[in-house]
Tab-separated table of C-alpha atoms and ligand atoms in Angstrom:
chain	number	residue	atom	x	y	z
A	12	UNK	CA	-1.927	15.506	25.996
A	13	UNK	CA	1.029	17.245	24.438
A	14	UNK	CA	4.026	14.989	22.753
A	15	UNK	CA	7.066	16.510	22.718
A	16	UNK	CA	9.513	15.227	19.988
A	17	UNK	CA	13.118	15.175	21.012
A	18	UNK	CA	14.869	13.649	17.952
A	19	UNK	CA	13.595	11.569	14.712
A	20	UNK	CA	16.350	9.134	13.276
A	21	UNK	CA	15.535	6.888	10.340
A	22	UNK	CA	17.275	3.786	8.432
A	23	UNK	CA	17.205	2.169	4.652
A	24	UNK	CA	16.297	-1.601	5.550
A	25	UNK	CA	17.022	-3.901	2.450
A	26	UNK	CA	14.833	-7.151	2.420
A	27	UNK	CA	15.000	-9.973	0.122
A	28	UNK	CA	11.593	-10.841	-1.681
A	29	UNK	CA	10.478	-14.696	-1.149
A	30	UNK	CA	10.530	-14.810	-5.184
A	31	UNK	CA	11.235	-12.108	-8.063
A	32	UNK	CA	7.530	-9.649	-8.106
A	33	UNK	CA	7.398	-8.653	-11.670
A	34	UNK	CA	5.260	-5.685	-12.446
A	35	UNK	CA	5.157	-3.125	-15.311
A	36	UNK	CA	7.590	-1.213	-14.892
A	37	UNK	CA	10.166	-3.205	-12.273
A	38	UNK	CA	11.117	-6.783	-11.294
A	39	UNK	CA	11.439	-6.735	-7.437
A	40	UNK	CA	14.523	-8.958	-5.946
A	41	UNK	CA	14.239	-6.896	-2.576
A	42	UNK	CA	12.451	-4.245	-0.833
A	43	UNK	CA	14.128	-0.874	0.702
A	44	UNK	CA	11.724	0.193	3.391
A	45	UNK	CA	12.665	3.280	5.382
A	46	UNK	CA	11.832	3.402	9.165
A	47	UNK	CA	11.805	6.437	11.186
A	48	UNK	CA	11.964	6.227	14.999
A	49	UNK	CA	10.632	9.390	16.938
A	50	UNK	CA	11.478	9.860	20.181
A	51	UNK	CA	9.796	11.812	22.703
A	52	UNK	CA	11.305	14.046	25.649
A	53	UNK	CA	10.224	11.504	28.251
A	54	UNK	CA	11.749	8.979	26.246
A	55	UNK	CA	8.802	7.202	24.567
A	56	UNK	CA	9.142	6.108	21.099
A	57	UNK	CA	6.660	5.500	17.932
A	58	UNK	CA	7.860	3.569	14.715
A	59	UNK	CA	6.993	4.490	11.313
A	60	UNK	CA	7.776	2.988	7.737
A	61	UNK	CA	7.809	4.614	3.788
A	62	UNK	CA	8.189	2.449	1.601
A	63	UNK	CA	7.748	2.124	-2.406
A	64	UNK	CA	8.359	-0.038	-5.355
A	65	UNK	CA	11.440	-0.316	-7.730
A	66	UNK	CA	13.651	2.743	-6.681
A	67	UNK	CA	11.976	5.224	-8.757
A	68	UNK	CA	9.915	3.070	-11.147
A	69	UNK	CA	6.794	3.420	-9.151
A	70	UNK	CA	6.612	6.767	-7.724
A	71	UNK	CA	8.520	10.551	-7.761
A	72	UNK	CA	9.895	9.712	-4.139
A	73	UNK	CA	12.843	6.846	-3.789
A	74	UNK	CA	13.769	5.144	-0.544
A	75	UNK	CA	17.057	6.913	-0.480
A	76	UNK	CA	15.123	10.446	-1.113
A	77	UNK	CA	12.596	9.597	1.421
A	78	UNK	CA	15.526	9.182	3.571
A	79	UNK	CA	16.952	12.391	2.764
A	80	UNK	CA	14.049	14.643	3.183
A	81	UNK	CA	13.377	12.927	6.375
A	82	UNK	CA	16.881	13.606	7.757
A	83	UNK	CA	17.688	16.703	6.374
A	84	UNK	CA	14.107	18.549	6.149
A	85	UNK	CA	11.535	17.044	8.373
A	86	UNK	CA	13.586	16.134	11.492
A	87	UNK	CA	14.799	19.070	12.121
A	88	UNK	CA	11.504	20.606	11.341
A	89	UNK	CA	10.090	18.721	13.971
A	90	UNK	CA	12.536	17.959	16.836
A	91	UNK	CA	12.109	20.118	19.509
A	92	UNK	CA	8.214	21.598	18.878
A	93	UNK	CA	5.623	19.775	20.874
A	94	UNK	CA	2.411	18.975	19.290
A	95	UNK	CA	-1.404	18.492	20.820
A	96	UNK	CA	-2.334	15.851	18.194
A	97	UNK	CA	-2.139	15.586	14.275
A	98	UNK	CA	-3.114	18.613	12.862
A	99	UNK	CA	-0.648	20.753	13.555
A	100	UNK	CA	1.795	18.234	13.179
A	101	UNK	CA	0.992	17.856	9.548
A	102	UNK	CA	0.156	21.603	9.330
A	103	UNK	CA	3.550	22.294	10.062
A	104	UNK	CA	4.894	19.643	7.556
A	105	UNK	CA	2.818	20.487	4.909
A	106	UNK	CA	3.913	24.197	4.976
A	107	UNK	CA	7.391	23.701	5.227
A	108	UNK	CA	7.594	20.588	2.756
A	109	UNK	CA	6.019	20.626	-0.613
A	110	UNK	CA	5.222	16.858	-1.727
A	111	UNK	CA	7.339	14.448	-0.471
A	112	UNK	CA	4.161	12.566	1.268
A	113	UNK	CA	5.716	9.431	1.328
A	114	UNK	CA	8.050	10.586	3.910
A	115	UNK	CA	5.372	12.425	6.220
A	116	UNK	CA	3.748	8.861	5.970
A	117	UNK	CA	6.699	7.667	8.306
A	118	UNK	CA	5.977	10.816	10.202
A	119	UNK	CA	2.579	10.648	10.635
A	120	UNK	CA	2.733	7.057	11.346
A	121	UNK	CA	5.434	7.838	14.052
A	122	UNK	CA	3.395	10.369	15.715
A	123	UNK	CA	0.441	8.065	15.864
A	124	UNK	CA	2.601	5.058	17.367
A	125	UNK	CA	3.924	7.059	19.953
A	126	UNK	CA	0.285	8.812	20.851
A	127	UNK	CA	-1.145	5.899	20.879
A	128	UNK	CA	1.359	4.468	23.051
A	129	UNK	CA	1.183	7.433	25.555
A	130	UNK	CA	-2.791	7.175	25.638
A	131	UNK	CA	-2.807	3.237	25.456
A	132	UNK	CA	-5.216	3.464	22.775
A	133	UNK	CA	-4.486	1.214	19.369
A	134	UNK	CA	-3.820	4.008	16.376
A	135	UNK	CA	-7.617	2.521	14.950
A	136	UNK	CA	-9.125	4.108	18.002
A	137	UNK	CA	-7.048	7.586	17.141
A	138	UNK	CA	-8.516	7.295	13.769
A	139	UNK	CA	-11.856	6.991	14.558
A	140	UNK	CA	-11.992	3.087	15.976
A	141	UNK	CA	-11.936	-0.368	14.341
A	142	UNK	CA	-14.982	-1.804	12.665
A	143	UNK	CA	-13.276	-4.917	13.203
A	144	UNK	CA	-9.952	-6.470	13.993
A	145	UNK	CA	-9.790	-8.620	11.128
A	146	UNK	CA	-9.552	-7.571	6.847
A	147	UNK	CA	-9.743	-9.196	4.061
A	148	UNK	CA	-6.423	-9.736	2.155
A	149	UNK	CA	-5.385	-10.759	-1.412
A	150	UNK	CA	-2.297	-11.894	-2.545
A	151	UNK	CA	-0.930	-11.282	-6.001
A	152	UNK	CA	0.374	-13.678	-8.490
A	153	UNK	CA	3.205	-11.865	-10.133
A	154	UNK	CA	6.413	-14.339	-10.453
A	155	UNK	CA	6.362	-13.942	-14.300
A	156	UNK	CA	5.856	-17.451	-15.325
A	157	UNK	CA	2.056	-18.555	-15.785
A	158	UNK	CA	2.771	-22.200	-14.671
A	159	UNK	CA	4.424	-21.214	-11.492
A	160	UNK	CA	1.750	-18.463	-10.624
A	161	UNK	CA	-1.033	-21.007	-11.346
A	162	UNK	CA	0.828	-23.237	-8.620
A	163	UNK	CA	1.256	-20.542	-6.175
A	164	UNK	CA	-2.792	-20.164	-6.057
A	165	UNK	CA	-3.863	-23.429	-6.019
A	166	UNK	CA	-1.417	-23.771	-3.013
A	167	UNK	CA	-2.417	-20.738	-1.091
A	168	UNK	CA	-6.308	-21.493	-1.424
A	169	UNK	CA	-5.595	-25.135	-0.568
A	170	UNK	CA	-3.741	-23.654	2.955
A	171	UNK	CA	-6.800	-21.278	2.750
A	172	UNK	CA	-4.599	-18.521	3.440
A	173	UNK	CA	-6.110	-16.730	0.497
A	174	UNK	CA	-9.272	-16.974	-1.399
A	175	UNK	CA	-8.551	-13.454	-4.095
A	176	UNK	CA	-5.665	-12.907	-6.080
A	177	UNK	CA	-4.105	-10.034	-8.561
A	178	UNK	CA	-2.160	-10.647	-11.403
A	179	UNK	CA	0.466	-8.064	-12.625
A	180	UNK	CA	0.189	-7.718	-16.115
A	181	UNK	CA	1.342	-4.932	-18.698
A	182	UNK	CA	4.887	-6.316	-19.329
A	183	UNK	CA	4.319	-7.707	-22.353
A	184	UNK	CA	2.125	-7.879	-25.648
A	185	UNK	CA	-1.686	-7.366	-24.822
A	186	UNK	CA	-2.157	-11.202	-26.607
A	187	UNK	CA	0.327	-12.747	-23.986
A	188	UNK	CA	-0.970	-10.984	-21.027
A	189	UNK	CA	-4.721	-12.536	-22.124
A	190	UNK	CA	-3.562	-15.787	-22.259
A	191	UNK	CA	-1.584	-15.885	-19.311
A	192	UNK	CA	-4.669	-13.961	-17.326
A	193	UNK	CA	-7.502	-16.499	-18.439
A	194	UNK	CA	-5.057	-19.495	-18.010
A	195	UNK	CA	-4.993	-18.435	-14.511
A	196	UNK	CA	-8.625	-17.528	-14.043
A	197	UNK	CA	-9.098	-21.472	-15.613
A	198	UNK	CA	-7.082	-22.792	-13.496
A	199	UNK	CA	-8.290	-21.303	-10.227
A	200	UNK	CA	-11.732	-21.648	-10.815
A	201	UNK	CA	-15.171	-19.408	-11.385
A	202	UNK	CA	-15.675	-18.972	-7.078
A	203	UNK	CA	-12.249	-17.022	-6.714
A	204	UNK	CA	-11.881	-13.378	-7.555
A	205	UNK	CA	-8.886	-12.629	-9.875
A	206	UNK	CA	-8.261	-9.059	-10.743
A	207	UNK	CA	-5.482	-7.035	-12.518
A	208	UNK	CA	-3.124	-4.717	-12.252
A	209	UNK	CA	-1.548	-2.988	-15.601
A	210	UNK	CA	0.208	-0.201	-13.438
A	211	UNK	CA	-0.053	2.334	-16.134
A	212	UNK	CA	0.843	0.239	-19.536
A	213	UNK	CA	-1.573	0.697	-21.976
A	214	UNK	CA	-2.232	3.493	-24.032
A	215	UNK	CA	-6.040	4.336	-24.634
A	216	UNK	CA	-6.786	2.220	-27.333
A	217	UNK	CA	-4.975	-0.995	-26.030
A	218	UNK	CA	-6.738	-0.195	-22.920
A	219	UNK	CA	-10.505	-0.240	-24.478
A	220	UNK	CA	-9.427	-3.926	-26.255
A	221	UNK	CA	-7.952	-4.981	-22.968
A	222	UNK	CA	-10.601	-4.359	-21.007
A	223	UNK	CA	-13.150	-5.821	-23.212
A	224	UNK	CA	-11.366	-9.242	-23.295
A	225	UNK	CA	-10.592	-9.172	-19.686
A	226	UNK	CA	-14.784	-8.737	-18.919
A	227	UNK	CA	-14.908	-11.818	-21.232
A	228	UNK	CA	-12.684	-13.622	-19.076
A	229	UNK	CA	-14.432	-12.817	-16.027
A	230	UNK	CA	-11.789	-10.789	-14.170
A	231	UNK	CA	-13.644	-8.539	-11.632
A	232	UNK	CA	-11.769	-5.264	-11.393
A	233	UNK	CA	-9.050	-3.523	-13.722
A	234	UNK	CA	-6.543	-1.524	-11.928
A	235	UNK	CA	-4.688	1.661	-12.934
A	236	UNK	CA	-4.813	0.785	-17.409
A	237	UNK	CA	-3.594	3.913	-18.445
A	238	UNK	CA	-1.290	6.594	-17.456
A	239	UNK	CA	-1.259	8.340	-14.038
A	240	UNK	CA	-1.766	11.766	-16.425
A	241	UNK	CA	-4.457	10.480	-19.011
A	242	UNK	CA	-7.451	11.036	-16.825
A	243	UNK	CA	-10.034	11.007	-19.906
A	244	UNK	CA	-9.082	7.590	-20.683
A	245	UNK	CA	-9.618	6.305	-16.814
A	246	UNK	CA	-12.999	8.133	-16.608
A	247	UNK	CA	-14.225	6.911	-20.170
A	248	UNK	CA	-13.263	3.625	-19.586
A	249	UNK	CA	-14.918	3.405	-16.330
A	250	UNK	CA	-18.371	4.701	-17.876
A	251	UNK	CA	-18.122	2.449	-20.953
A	252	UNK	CA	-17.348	-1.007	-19.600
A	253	UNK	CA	-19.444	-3.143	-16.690
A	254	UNK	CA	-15.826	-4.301	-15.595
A	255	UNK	CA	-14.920	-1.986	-12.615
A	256	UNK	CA	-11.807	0.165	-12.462
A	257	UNK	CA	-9.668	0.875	-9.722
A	258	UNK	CA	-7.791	3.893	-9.863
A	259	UNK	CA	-4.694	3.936	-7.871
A	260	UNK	CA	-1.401	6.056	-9.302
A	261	UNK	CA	-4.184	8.386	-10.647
A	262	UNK	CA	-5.626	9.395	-7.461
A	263	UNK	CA	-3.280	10.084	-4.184
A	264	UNK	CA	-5.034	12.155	-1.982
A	265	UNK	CA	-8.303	13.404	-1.177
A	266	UNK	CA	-7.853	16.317	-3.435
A	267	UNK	CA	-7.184	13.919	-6.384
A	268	UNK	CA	-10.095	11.534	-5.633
A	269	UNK	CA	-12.625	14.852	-5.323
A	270	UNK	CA	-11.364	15.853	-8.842
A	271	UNK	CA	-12.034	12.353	-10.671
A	272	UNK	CA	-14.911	11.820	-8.919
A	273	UNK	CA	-16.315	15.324	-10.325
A	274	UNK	CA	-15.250	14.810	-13.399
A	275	UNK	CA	-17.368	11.752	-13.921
A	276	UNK	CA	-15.146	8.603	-12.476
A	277	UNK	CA	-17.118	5.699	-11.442
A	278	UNK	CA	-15.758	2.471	-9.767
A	279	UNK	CA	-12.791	2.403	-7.166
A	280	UNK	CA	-10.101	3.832	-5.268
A	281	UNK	CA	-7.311	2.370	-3.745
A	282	UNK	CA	-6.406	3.656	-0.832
A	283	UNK	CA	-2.248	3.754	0.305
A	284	UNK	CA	-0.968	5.645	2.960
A	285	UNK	CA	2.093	6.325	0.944
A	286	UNK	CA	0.465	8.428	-1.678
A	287	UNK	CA	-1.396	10.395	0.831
A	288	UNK	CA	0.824	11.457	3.254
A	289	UNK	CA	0.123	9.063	5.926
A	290	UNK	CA	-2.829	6.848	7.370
A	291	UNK	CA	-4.953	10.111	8.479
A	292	UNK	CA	-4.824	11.720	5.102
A	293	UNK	CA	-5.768	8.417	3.194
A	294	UNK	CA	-8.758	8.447	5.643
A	295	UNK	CA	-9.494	11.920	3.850
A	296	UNK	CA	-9.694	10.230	0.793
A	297	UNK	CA	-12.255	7.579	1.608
A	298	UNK	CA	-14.425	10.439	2.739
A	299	UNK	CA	-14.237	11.825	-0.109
A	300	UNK	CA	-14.618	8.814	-1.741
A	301	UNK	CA	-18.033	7.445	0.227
A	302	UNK	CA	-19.445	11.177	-0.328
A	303	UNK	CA	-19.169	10.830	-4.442
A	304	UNK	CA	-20.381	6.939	-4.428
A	305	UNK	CA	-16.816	5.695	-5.476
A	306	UNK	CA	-15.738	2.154	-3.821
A	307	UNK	CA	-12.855	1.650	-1.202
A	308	UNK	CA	-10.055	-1.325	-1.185
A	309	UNK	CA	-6.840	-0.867	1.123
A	310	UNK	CA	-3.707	-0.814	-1.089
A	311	UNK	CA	-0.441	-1.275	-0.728
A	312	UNK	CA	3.241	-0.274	-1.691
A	313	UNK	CA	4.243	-3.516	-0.699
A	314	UNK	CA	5.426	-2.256	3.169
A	315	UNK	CA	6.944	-4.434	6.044
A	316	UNK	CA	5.126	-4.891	9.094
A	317	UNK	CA	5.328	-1.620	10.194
A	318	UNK	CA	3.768	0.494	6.960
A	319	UNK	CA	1.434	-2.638	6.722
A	320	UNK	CA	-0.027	-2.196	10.148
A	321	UNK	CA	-0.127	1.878	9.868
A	322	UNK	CA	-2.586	1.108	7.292
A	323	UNK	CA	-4.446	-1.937	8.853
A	324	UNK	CA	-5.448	0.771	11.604
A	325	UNK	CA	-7.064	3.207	9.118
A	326	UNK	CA	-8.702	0.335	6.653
A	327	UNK	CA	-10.181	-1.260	9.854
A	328	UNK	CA	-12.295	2.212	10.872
A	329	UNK	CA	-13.721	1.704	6.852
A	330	UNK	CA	-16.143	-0.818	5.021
A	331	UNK	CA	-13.797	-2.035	2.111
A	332	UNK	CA	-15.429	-2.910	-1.030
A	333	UNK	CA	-13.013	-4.870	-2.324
A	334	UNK	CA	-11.132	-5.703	0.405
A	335	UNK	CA	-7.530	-4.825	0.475
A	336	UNK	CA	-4.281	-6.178	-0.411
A	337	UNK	CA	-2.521	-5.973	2.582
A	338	UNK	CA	0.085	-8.995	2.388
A	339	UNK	CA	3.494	-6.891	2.288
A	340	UNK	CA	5.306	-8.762	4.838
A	341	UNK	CA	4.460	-12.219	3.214
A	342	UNK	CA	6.450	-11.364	0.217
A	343	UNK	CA	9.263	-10.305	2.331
A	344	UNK	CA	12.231	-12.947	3.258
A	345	UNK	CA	12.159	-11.352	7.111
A	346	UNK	CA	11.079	-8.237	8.687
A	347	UNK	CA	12.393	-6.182	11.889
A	348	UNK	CA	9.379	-6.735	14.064
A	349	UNK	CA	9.273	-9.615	17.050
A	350	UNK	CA	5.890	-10.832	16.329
A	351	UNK	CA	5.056	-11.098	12.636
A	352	UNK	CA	1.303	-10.367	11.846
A	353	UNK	CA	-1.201	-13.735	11.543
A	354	UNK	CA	-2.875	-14.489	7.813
A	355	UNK	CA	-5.289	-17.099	7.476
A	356	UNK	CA	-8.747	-17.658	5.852
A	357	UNK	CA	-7.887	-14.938	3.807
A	358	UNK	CA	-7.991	-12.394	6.606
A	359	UNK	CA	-5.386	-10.216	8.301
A	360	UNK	CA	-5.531	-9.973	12.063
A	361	UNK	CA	-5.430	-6.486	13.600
A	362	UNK	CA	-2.813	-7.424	17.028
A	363	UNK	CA	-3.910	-5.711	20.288
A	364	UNK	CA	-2.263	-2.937	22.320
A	365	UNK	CA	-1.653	0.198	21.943
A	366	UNK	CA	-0.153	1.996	19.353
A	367	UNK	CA	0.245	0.257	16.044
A	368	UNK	CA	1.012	-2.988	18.446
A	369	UNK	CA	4.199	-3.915	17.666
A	370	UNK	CA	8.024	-3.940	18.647
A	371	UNK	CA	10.922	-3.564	17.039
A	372	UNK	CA	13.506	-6.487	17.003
A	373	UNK	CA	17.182	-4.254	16.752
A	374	UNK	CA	18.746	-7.085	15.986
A	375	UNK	CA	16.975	-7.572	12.808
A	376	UNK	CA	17.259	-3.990	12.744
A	377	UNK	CA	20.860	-4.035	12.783
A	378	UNK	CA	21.338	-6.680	10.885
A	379	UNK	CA	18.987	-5.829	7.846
A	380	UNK	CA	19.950	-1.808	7.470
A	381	UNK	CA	22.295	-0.718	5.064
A	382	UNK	CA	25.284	0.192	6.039
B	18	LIG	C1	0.397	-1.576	-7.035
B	18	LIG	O1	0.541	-0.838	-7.985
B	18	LIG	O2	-0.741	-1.802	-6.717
B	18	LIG	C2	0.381	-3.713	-4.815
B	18	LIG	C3	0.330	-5.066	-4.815
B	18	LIG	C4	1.370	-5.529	-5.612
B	18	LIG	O3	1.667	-6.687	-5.867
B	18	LIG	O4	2.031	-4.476	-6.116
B	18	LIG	C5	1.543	-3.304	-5.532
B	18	LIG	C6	1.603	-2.094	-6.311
B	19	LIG	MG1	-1.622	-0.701	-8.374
């Protein structure tokens, strides 16, 4: 089975969040994903998605850059060459273009959608098959305002739709963010999970008071405290406290999870198909991951439907630990699919059909892309 790629176009899609997302470092209003469409000789297509947080806030890569190295690097890199299956696909990226991995994500995710397609095989059987065809999901609580977040729980667990929630904290002074965390964790009760997410705030110290209160509290699992860089901290921190960390700016790709791992890391990684270069290299990661003892959750850069499902296929061929956080679309106004994916009972459904198993709706397409 050989694909061979004619052309690869792509598009900035701007999407309105349901309600401002605050995190560390950004206050999200809208998301900019950035779809690529591949299109084979014979005419058969496959859909992929990069997308990250806050322009640049979040990560070296920004929609408009992802955009650019897509268009003016990896395209033509591609178009043209026909390709047996992954690997050389991503050989050929990854020694022509340094980096840049949340653009191959699109890529790889592309190339999967449209083998997929031509093999009528869902992209979880590509990947090594689906344990099952439902996750679990989390949402987080992140509008800013304790009062209102406390109100958006108690009415998602009363739908059922979710029964685990993050809060964003890091914003503010370490005394605010504890009150508004065990407020919440009050509120909601002792039977849901509540975890957090500093996204890189706190410097060592703040971190090693921070996490002590929060095990008080009974939060179960402290994401990303300290800097991407300050690997000591993560690692001493995760050998000092019972409250499990989950590393996620700190560890991309397989090479970066091997290295903590070594170097003494216990407790979690979260897994994003952004960070990695795709849904096949985050897969690399959870190897490495299972082989050192560390525990899996599914993460996310907060992706449409599209970058969503890419990584539904890869976290369904895993056993998550902790789940995953897959509820992207949800916090999106509208999306360019025709079928949006089904949440309830705090589970994500996996749709049918081959490929990632979804269409494109080009009016929403049209409409949504910026012009
Ligand atoms: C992050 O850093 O984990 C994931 C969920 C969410 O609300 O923000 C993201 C980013
Ligand atoms: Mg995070």
């Amino acid at each position: 089975m050989e694909l061979s790629i004619e052309r690869i176009e792509s598009w900035l899609v701007d999407i309105p969040t349901i309600r401002p997302h605050r995190l560390s470092m950004a206050t999200m209003g809208c998301q900019t994903l950035t779809l690529v469409r591949l299109t084979c000789a014979d005419g058969l297509t496959g859909w992929g998605e990069a997308t990250t947080i806050g322009g640049l806030s979040y990560g070296p890569e920004s929609p408009e850059g992802i955009k650019s190295a897509i268009d003016a690097y990896l395209a033509p890199l591609l178009s043209g060459k026909s390709f047996n299956g992954l690997a050389p696909l991503t050989a050929l990226m990854n020694a022509h273009v340094k980096g840049n991995t949340f653009a191959k994500s699109a890529l790889e995710t592309a190339f999967l959608d449209a083998q997929g397609k031509r093999l009528g095989l869902p992209v979880s059987s590509l990947l090594g098959g689906a344990l099952s065809d439902t996750l679990p999901v989390l949402w987080t609580l992140a509008s800013g305002d304790t009062q209102k977040d406390i109100a958006e729980g108690q009415k998602l667990l009363a739908e059922g739709r979710h029964n685990a929630f993050k809060l964003k904290i890091g914003a503010r002074p370490l005394a605010d963010d504890l009150r508004h965390t065990q407020a919440i964790k009050r509120a909601l009760g002792p039977d849901v999970s509540i975890r957090v997410d500093v996204n890189q705030a706190w410097d060592a110290g703040t971190a090693v008071r921070g996490m002590a209160a929060l095990q008080e509290i009974g939060i179960d699992l402290v994401e990303q405290p300290v800097a991407l860089w300050d690997r000591a901290a993560l690692i001493q921190l995760s050998r000092r406290f019972t409250l499990p960390i989950l590393a996620d700016e700190a560890v991309a790709d397989a090479h970066d999870g091997y290295a903590l791992a070594a170097s003494g890391f216990t407790g979690a990684y979260a897994l994003k198909i952004a960070k990695a270069g795709g849904p096949a290299q985050a897969l690399k990661l959870a190897q490495v991951a299972q082989a050192a003892g560390v525990a899996l959750y599914g993460g996310t850069m907060l992706e449409g439907t599209l970058g969503t499902l890419a990584s539904l296929h890869a976290w369904s061929t895993l056993k998550l630990d902790w789940g995953s956080e897959m509820f992207g679309p949800l916090l999106l106004k509208d999306d360019v699919v025709a079928t949006p994916l089904a949440f309830a009972n705090g589970q994500v459904r996996l749709p049918p059909g081959p490929g990632l198993g979804v269409e494109i709706d080009e009016d929403k397409l049209r409409f949504y892309q910026r012009k």
